[in-house]
Amino acid sequence: TLHPEMTRLPEAVARFEREAIAASRIEHKNVAAATDFGRLEDDTFYLILEYVEGESLREKLYREKSLEPGLSLHITRQIAEALQAAHVHGIVHRDLKPENVMLVARPGVPILVKVLDFGIAKVPLEGSPEGITAIGSVLGTPSYMSPEQCSGRIIDERSDLYSLGIILYECVNGRKPFESDDALALLSLHMAAAPAPMNSDVPPMVADIIVKLLEKDPQD
């Protein structure tokens, strides 16, 4: 439920509704499903989501630092499939990061990925072709934001692919391609700097995929 104090903040309500709309439109095994959304008699907003039992990709990276290429590709491929299911509906996640990727371990079965948190997603709404968030707003987590997202330009599905490239880079290298304690400096790095060189043991095929995903120009 949305905290009563938050119901007086239009952006908080809009974010809550945005996640409900996005989750209800996407039916895919790699996306946490929404089963109901509404408003109670006391004006409390509620959202019922699938319970995902496991650990986040962030927790796994904290513990293991880096993952072997095969597992990294297994995880990022499932994230890509979740994104594809969202992009079919014109939904751009905009905050893809390891914290929003859950890993479900099942005995004798490969890890199942669940993508969470469409709270700042760009969702096409009737009468608002650009979704809820105004053009020029900068939303997201700086370490995983695309160049066009950093500059406040209009974004589309390709922005999520850049974030996916950051995640794959981090999985196989044990660090992010751009790092700074200053958020503004980090945004500048995404827009203009080349990624830090990858570890020598990253397979060339994987490195090629990462380089393509991290192109500065969405056209590329």
PDB file of C-alpha atoms in Angstrom:
ATOM      1  CA  THR A   1       0.000   0.000   0.000  1.00  0.00           C
ATOM      2  CA  LEU A   2       1.016   3.591  -0.535  1.00  0.00           C
ATOM      3  CA  HIS A   3       1.711   5.329   2.785  1.00  0.00           C
ATOM      4  CA  PRO A   4      -1.120   7.783   3.634  1.00  0.00           C
ATOM      5  CA  GLU A   5       1.360  10.664   3.833  1.00  0.00           C
ATOM      6  CA  MET A   6       2.420   9.949   0.257  1.00  0.00           C
ATOM      7  CA  THR A   7      -1.089  10.143  -1.176  1.00  0.00           C
ATOM      8  CA  ARG A   8      -0.868  13.941  -0.859  1.00  0.00           C
ATOM      9  CA  LEU A   9       2.136  13.998  -3.200  1.00  0.00           C
ATOM     10  CA  PRO A  10       0.995  13.819  -6.848  1.00  0.00           C
ATOM     11  CA  GLU A  11       4.333  12.456  -8.092  1.00  0.00           C
ATOM     12  CA  ALA A  12       4.274   9.654  -5.499  1.00  0.00           C
ATOM     13  CA  VAL A  13       0.771   8.655  -6.551  1.00  0.00           C
ATOM     14  CA  ALA A  14       1.754   8.902 -10.221  1.00  0.00           C
ATOM     15  CA  ARG A  15       4.788   6.671  -9.641  1.00  0.00           C
ATOM     16  CA  PHE A  16       2.668   4.107  -7.821  1.00  0.00           C
ATOM     17  CA  GLU A  17       0.061   4.101 -10.601  1.00  0.00           C
ATOM     18  CA  ARG A  18       2.791   3.914 -13.235  1.00  0.00           C
ATOM     19  CA  GLU A  19       4.238   0.761 -11.719  1.00  0.00           C
ATOM     20  CA  ALA A  20       0.769  -0.780 -11.464  1.00  0.00           C
ATOM     21  CA  ILE A  21      -0.026  -0.003 -15.111  1.00  0.00           C
ATOM     22  CA  ALA A  22       3.328  -1.248 -16.359  1.00  0.00           C
ATOM     23  CA  ALA A  23       3.252  -4.466 -14.337  1.00  0.00           C
ATOM     24  CA  SER A  24      -0.341  -5.213 -15.324  1.00  0.00           C
ATOM     25  CA  ARG A  25       0.428  -4.855 -19.045  1.00  0.00           C
ATOM     26  CA  ILE A  26       3.468  -7.131 -19.073  1.00  0.00           C
ATOM     27  CA  GLU A  27       2.860 -10.854 -18.832  1.00  0.00           C
ATOM     28  CA  HIS A  28       6.207 -12.634 -18.963  1.00  0.00           C
ATOM     29  CA  LYS A  29       8.005 -15.218 -16.856  1.00  0.00           C
ATOM     30  CA  ASN A  30      10.924 -12.806 -16.296  1.00  0.00           C
ATOM     31  CA  VAL A  31       8.791  -9.908 -14.998  1.00  0.00           C
ATOM     32  CA  ALA A  32       7.276  -9.808 -11.501  1.00  0.00           C
ATOM     33  CA  ALA A  33       3.543 -10.036 -12.188  1.00  0.00           C
ATOM     34  CA  ALA A  34       0.888  -7.656 -10.859  1.00  0.00           C
ATOM     35  CA  THR A  35      -2.434  -9.273 -10.008  1.00  0.00           C
ATOM     36  CA  ASP A  36      -4.473  -6.309  -8.755  1.00  0.00           C
ATOM     37  CA  PHE A  37      -4.387  -2.559  -8.246  1.00  0.00           C
ATOM     38  CA  GLY A  38      -6.919  -0.138  -6.850  1.00  0.00           C
ATOM     39  CA  ARG A  39      -8.064   2.240  -4.172  1.00  0.00           C
ATOM     40  CA  LEU A  40      -9.766   1.290  -0.914  1.00  0.00           C
ATOM     41  CA  GLU A  41     -12.707   3.082   0.688  1.00  0.00           C
ATOM     42  CA  ASP A  42     -10.313   5.070   2.908  1.00  0.00           C
ATOM     43  CA  ASP A  43      -8.460   6.281  -0.233  1.00  0.00           C
ATOM     44  CA  THR A  44      -5.489   3.966   0.335  1.00  0.00           C
ATOM     45  CA  PHE A  45      -3.873   2.906  -2.945  1.00  0.00           C
ATOM     46  CA  TYR A  46      -2.820  -0.733  -3.139  1.00  0.00           C
ATOM     47  CA  LEU A  47      -0.852  -2.875  -5.556  1.00  0.00           C
ATOM     48  CA  ILE A  48      -0.600  -6.665  -5.357  1.00  0.00           C
ATOM     49  CA  LEU A  49       2.605  -8.056  -6.870  1.00  0.00           C
ATOM     50  CA  GLU A  50       3.993 -11.543  -7.253  1.00  0.00           C
ATOM     51  CA  TYR A  51       6.215 -12.483  -4.308  1.00  0.00           C
ATOM     52  CA  VAL A  52       9.706 -13.300  -5.572  1.00  0.00           C
ATOM     53  CA  GLU A  53      11.828 -15.359  -3.196  1.00  0.00           C
ATOM     54  CA  GLY A  54      15.547 -15.201  -3.903  1.00  0.00           C
ATOM     55  CA  GLU A  55      18.398 -12.708  -3.902  1.00  0.00           C
ATOM     56  CA  SER A  56      19.012  -9.641  -6.011  1.00  0.00           C
ATOM     57  CA  LEU A  57      21.757  -9.556  -8.606  1.00  0.00           C
ATOM     58  CA  ARG A  58      23.295  -6.765  -6.501  1.00  0.00           C
ATOM     59  CA  GLU A  59      23.528  -9.110  -3.492  1.00  0.00           C
ATOM     60  CA  LYS A  60      25.153 -11.800  -5.636  1.00  0.00           C
ATOM     61  CA  LEU A  61      27.689  -9.321  -7.048  1.00  0.00           C
ATOM     62  CA  TYR A  62      28.490  -8.017  -3.566  1.00  0.00           C
ATOM     63  CA  ARG A  63      29.235 -11.574  -2.493  1.00  0.00           C
ATOM     64  CA  GLU A  64      31.049 -12.872  -5.584  1.00  0.00           C
ATOM     65  CA  LYS A  65      32.228  -9.543  -7.134  1.00  0.00           C
ATOM     66  CA  SER A  66      32.115 -10.957 -10.681  1.00  0.00           C
ATOM     67  CA  LEU A  67      30.375 -13.839 -12.421  1.00  0.00           C
ATOM     68  CA  GLU A  68      31.692 -16.236 -15.024  1.00  0.00           C
ATOM     69  CA  PRO A  69      30.697 -15.283 -18.594  1.00  0.00           C
ATOM     70  CA  GLY A  70      28.243 -18.130 -19.125  1.00  0.00           C
ATOM     71  CA  LEU A  71      26.227 -17.246 -16.031  1.00  0.00           C
ATOM     72  CA  SER A  72      26.431 -13.526 -16.857  1.00  0.00           C
ATOM     73  CA  LEU A  73      24.972 -14.173 -20.304  1.00  0.00           C
ATOM     74  CA  HIS A  74      22.301 -16.471 -18.866  1.00  0.00           C
ATOM     75  CA  ILE A  75      21.160 -13.689 -16.524  1.00  0.00           C
ATOM     76  CA  THR A  76      21.367 -10.803 -18.985  1.00  0.00           C
ATOM     77  CA  ARG A  77      19.587 -12.767 -21.715  1.00  0.00           C
ATOM     78  CA  GLN A  78      16.600 -13.190 -19.384  1.00  0.00           C
ATOM     79  CA  ILE A  79      16.701  -9.482 -18.519  1.00  0.00           C
ATOM     80  CA  ALA A  80      16.683  -8.762 -22.263  1.00  0.00           C
ATOM     81  CA  GLU A  81      13.650 -10.996 -22.725  1.00  0.00           C
ATOM     82  CA  ALA A  82      11.853  -9.148 -19.912  1.00  0.00           C
ATOM     83  CA  LEU A  83      12.708  -5.827 -21.588  1.00  0.00           C
ATOM     84  CA  GLN A  84      11.444  -7.107 -24.918  1.00  0.00           C
ATOM     85  CA  ALA A  85       8.115  -7.972 -23.281  1.00  0.00           C
ATOM     86  CA  ALA A  86       7.916  -4.418 -21.877  1.00  0.00           C
ATOM     87  CA  HIS A  87       9.079  -2.703 -25.066  1.00  0.00           C
ATOM     88  CA  VAL A  88       6.345  -4.399 -27.103  1.00  0.00           C
ATOM     89  CA  HIS A  89       3.926  -2.254 -25.081  1.00  0.00           C
ATOM     90  CA  GLY A  90       6.043   0.882 -25.461  1.00  0.00           C
ATOM     91  CA  ILE A  91       7.140   0.649 -21.812  1.00  0.00           C
ATOM     92  CA  VAL A  92      10.706   1.770 -21.031  1.00  0.00           C
ATOM     93  CA  HIS A  93      11.949   0.684 -17.589  1.00  0.00           C
ATOM     94  CA  ARG A  94      14.368   3.634 -17.090  1.00  0.00           C
ATOM     95  CA  ASP A  95      15.870   2.301 -13.839  1.00  0.00           C
ATOM     96  CA  LEU A  96      17.352  -1.044 -14.771  1.00  0.00           C
ATOM     97  CA  LYS A  97      20.099  -2.004 -12.283  1.00  0.00           C
ATOM     98  CA  PRO A  98      21.222  -5.071 -10.295  1.00  0.00           C
ATOM     99  CA  GLU A  99      19.022  -4.058  -7.348  1.00  0.00           C
ATOM    100  CA  ASN A 100      15.942  -4.466  -9.580  1.00  0.00           C
ATOM    101  CA  VAL A 101      16.922  -7.922 -10.843  1.00  0.00           C
ATOM    102  CA  MET A 102      15.959 -10.863  -8.657  1.00  0.00           C
ATOM    103  CA  LEU A 103      17.554 -14.290  -9.021  1.00  0.00           C
ATOM    104  CA  VAL A 104      15.393 -17.269  -8.125  1.00  0.00           C
ATOM    105  CA  ALA A 105      17.338 -20.467  -7.431  1.00  0.00           C
ATOM    106  CA  ARG A 106      15.466 -23.691  -8.125  1.00  0.00           C
ATOM    107  CA  PRO A 107      16.902 -27.163  -7.403  1.00  0.00           C
ATOM    108  CA  GLY A 108      18.276 -28.734 -10.563  1.00  0.00           C
ATOM    109  CA  VAL A 109      17.095 -25.835 -12.745  1.00  0.00           C
ATOM    110  CA  PRO A 110      19.088 -22.811 -13.996  1.00  0.00           C
ATOM    111  CA  ILE A 111      18.571 -19.474 -12.216  1.00  0.00           C
ATOM    112  CA  LEU A 112      15.303 -17.747 -13.071  1.00  0.00           C
ATOM    113  CA  VAL A 113      15.474 -13.951 -13.417  1.00  0.00           C
ATOM    114  CA  LYS A 114      12.659 -11.608 -12.396  1.00  0.00           C
ATOM    115  CA  VAL A 115      12.819  -7.906 -13.272  1.00  0.00           C
ATOM    116  CA  LEU A 116      11.186  -5.633 -10.681  1.00  0.00           C
ATOM    117  CA  ASP A 117      10.291  -1.993 -10.069  1.00  0.00           C
ATOM    118  CA  PHE A 118       8.697  -0.220 -12.993  1.00  0.00           C
ATOM    119  CA  GLY A 119       8.085   2.735 -10.676  1.00  0.00           C
ATOM    120  CA  ILE A 120       9.738   5.319 -12.934  1.00  0.00           C
ATOM    121  CA  ALA A 121       8.953   3.536 -16.178  1.00  0.00           C
ATOM    122  CA  LYS A 122       7.958   5.548 -19.211  1.00  0.00           C
ATOM    123  CA  VAL A 123       4.442   4.227 -19.839  1.00  0.00           C
ATOM    124  CA  PRO A 124       2.312   5.366 -22.799  1.00  0.00           C
ATOM    125  CA  LEU A 125      -0.903   6.801 -21.390  1.00  0.00           C
ATOM    126  CA  GLU A 126      -3.997   7.975 -23.229  1.00  0.00           C
ATOM    127  CA  GLY A 127      -3.660  11.663 -24.061  1.00  0.00           C
ATOM    128  CA  SER A 128       0.012  11.700 -23.054  1.00  0.00           C
ATOM    129  CA  PRO A 129       2.242  10.185 -25.760  1.00  0.00           C
ATOM    130  CA  GLU A 130       5.421  10.729 -23.723  1.00  0.00           C
ATOM    131  CA  GLY A 131       4.018   9.125 -20.578  1.00  0.00           C
ATOM    132  CA  ILE A 132       3.739  10.783 -17.181  1.00  0.00           C
ATOM    133  CA  THR A 133       7.205  12.262 -16.829  1.00  0.00           C
ATOM    134  CA  ALA A 134       7.828  15.569 -18.553  1.00  0.00           C
ATOM    135  CA  ILE A 135      10.408  15.917 -21.310  1.00  0.00           C
ATOM    136  CA  GLY A 136      13.685  17.187 -19.868  1.00  0.00           C
ATOM    137  CA  SER A 137      13.348  15.379 -16.544  1.00  0.00           C
ATOM    138  CA  VAL A 138      16.357  13.292 -15.516  1.00  0.00           C
ATOM    139  CA  LEU A 139      15.246  10.113 -13.755  1.00  0.00           C
ATOM    140  CA  GLY A 140      17.137   6.950 -12.925  1.00  0.00           C
ATOM    141  CA  THR A 141      20.254   5.753 -11.115  1.00  0.00           C
ATOM    142  CA  PRO A 142      23.364   7.601 -12.416  1.00  0.00           C
ATOM    143  CA  SER A 143      25.603   4.522 -12.637  1.00  0.00           C
ATOM    144  CA  TYR A 144      23.201   2.848 -15.087  1.00  0.00           C
ATOM    145  CA  MET A 145      21.753   5.758 -17.078  1.00  0.00           C
ATOM    146  CA  SER A 146      22.099   6.065 -20.845  1.00  0.00           C
ATOM    147  CA  PRO A 147      23.711   9.171 -22.390  1.00  0.00           C
ATOM    148  CA  GLU A 148      20.346  10.404 -23.655  1.00  0.00           C
ATOM    149  CA  GLN A 149      18.830   9.828 -20.228  1.00  0.00           C
ATOM    150  CA  CYS A 150      21.693  11.743 -18.567  1.00  0.00           C
ATOM    151  CA  SER A 151      21.100  14.759 -20.796  1.00  0.00           C
ATOM    152  CA  GLY A 152      17.330  14.809 -20.235  1.00  0.00           C
ATOM    153  CA  ARG A 153      16.495  14.046 -23.867  1.00  0.00           C
ATOM    154  CA  ILE A 154      13.514  12.000 -25.005  1.00  0.00           C
ATOM    155  CA  ILE A 155      14.327   8.326 -24.545  1.00  0.00           C
ATOM    156  CA  ASP A 156      13.025   5.136 -26.068  1.00  0.00           C
ATOM    157  CA  GLU A 157      13.589   1.409 -25.651  1.00  0.00           C
ATOM    158  CA  ARG A 158      17.270   1.671 -26.603  1.00  0.00           C
ATOM    159  CA  SER A 159      17.972   3.464 -23.327  1.00  0.00           C
ATOM    160  CA  ASP A 160      17.225   0.234 -21.451  1.00  0.00           C
ATOM    161  CA  LEU A 161      19.692  -1.626 -23.684  1.00  0.00           C
ATOM    162  CA  TYR A 162      22.479   0.732 -22.599  1.00  0.00           C
ATOM    163  CA  SER A 163      21.632  -0.014 -18.949  1.00  0.00           C
ATOM    164  CA  LEU A 164      21.711  -3.718 -19.780  1.00  0.00           C
ATOM    165  CA  GLY A 165      25.210  -3.215 -21.194  1.00  0.00           C
ATOM    166  CA  ILE A 166      26.324  -1.638 -17.914  1.00  0.00           C
ATOM    167  CA  ILE A 167      24.962  -4.632 -16.008  1.00  0.00           C
ATOM    168  CA  LEU A 168      26.686  -7.162 -18.287  1.00  0.00           C
ATOM    169  CA  TYR A 169      29.956  -5.197 -18.052  1.00  0.00           C
ATOM    170  CA  GLU A 170      29.730  -5.230 -14.254  1.00  0.00           C
ATOM    171  CA  CYS A 171      28.907  -8.944 -14.114  1.00  0.00           C
ATOM    172  CA  VAL A 172      31.983 -10.050 -16.065  1.00  0.00           C
ATOM    173  CA  ASN A 173      34.464  -7.391 -14.871  1.00  0.00           C
ATOM    174  CA  GLY A 174      33.504  -7.038 -11.205  1.00  0.00           C
ATOM    175  CA  ARG A 175      33.258  -3.242 -11.540  1.00  0.00           C
ATOM    176  CA  LYS A 176      31.292  -0.625 -13.448  1.00  0.00           C
ATOM    177  CA  PRO A 177      32.582   0.921 -16.702  1.00  0.00           C
ATOM    178  CA  PHE A 178      32.189   4.445 -15.298  1.00  0.00           C
ATOM    179  CA  GLU A 179      32.814   5.297 -11.641  1.00  0.00           C
ATOM    180  CA  SER A 180      32.769   8.580  -9.719  1.00  0.00           C
ATOM    181  CA  ASP A 181      31.579   9.732  -6.307  1.00  0.00           C
ATOM    182  CA  ASP A 182      30.145  12.850  -7.970  1.00  0.00           C
ATOM    183  CA  ALA A 183      26.772  12.247  -9.637  1.00  0.00           C
ATOM    184  CA  LEU A 184      27.185  15.070 -12.153  1.00  0.00           C
ATOM    185  CA  ALA A 185      30.638  13.836 -13.113  1.00  0.00           C
ATOM    186  CA  LEU A 186      29.182  10.366 -13.591  1.00  0.00           C
ATOM    187  CA  LEU A 187      26.535  11.730 -15.956  1.00  0.00           C
ATOM    188  CA  SER A 188      29.280  13.444 -17.962  1.00  0.00           C
ATOM    189  CA  LEU A 189      31.242  10.198 -18.213  1.00  0.00           C
ATOM    190  CA  HIS A 190      28.224   8.401 -19.669  1.00  0.00           C
ATOM    191  CA  MET A 191      27.762  11.151 -22.236  1.00  0.00           C
ATOM    192  CA  ALA A 192      31.356  11.590 -23.383  1.00  0.00           C
ATOM    193  CA  ALA A 193      33.912   9.115 -21.967  1.00  0.00           C
ATOM    194  CA  ALA A 194      34.956   5.698 -23.205  1.00  0.00           C
ATOM    195  CA  PRO A 195      34.281   2.793 -20.817  1.00  0.00           C
ATOM    196  CA  ALA A 196      37.196   1.583 -18.695  1.00  0.00           C
ATOM    197  CA  PRO A 197      39.112  -1.263 -20.406  1.00  0.00           C
ATOM    198  CA  MET A 198      37.672  -4.693 -19.725  1.00  0.00           C
ATOM    199  CA  ASN A 199      39.497  -7.518 -17.985  1.00  0.00           C
ATOM    200  CA  SER A 200      41.747  -9.570 -20.262  1.00  0.00           C
ATOM    201  CA  ASP A 201      39.796 -12.766 -19.516  1.00  0.00           C
ATOM    202  CA  VAL A 202      36.481 -11.440 -20.878  1.00  0.00           C
ATOM    203  CA  PRO A 203      35.717 -13.490 -24.021  1.00  0.00           C
ATOM    204  CA  PRO A 204      35.908 -11.385 -27.211  1.00  0.00           C
ATOM    205  CA  MET A 205      32.309 -12.236 -28.162  1.00  0.00           C
ATOM    206  CA  VAL A 206      31.053 -10.962 -24.809  1.00  0.00           C
ATOM    207  CA  ALA A 207      33.244  -7.859 -25.022  1.00  0.00           C
ATOM    208  CA  ASP A 208      31.836  -7.127 -28.492  1.00  0.00           C
ATOM    209  CA  ILE A 209      28.267  -7.331 -27.176  1.00  0.00           C
ATOM    210  CA  ILE A 210      29.097  -4.956 -24.320  1.00  0.00           C
ATOM    211  CA  VAL A 211      30.802  -2.438 -26.620  1.00  0.00           C
ATOM    212  CA  LYS A 212      27.736  -2.442 -28.896  1.00  0.00           C
ATOM    213  CA  LEU A 213      25.328  -1.971 -25.992  1.00  0.00           C
ATOM    214  CA  LEU A 214      27.404   0.935 -24.625  1.00  0.00           C
ATOM    215  CA  GLU A 215      27.463   3.000 -27.819  1.00  0.00           C
ATOM    216  CA  LYS A 216      26.842   6.675 -27.035  1.00  0.00           C
ATOM    217  CA  ASP A 217      24.495   7.257 -29.974  1.00  0.00           C
ATOM    218  CA  PRO A 218      21.186   5.330 -29.760  1.00  0.00           C
ATOM    219  CA  GLN A 219      21.354   4.910 -33.543  1.00  0.00           C
ATOM    220  CA  ASP A 220      24.415   2.704 -33.003  1.00  0.00           C
TER     221      ASP A 220
END
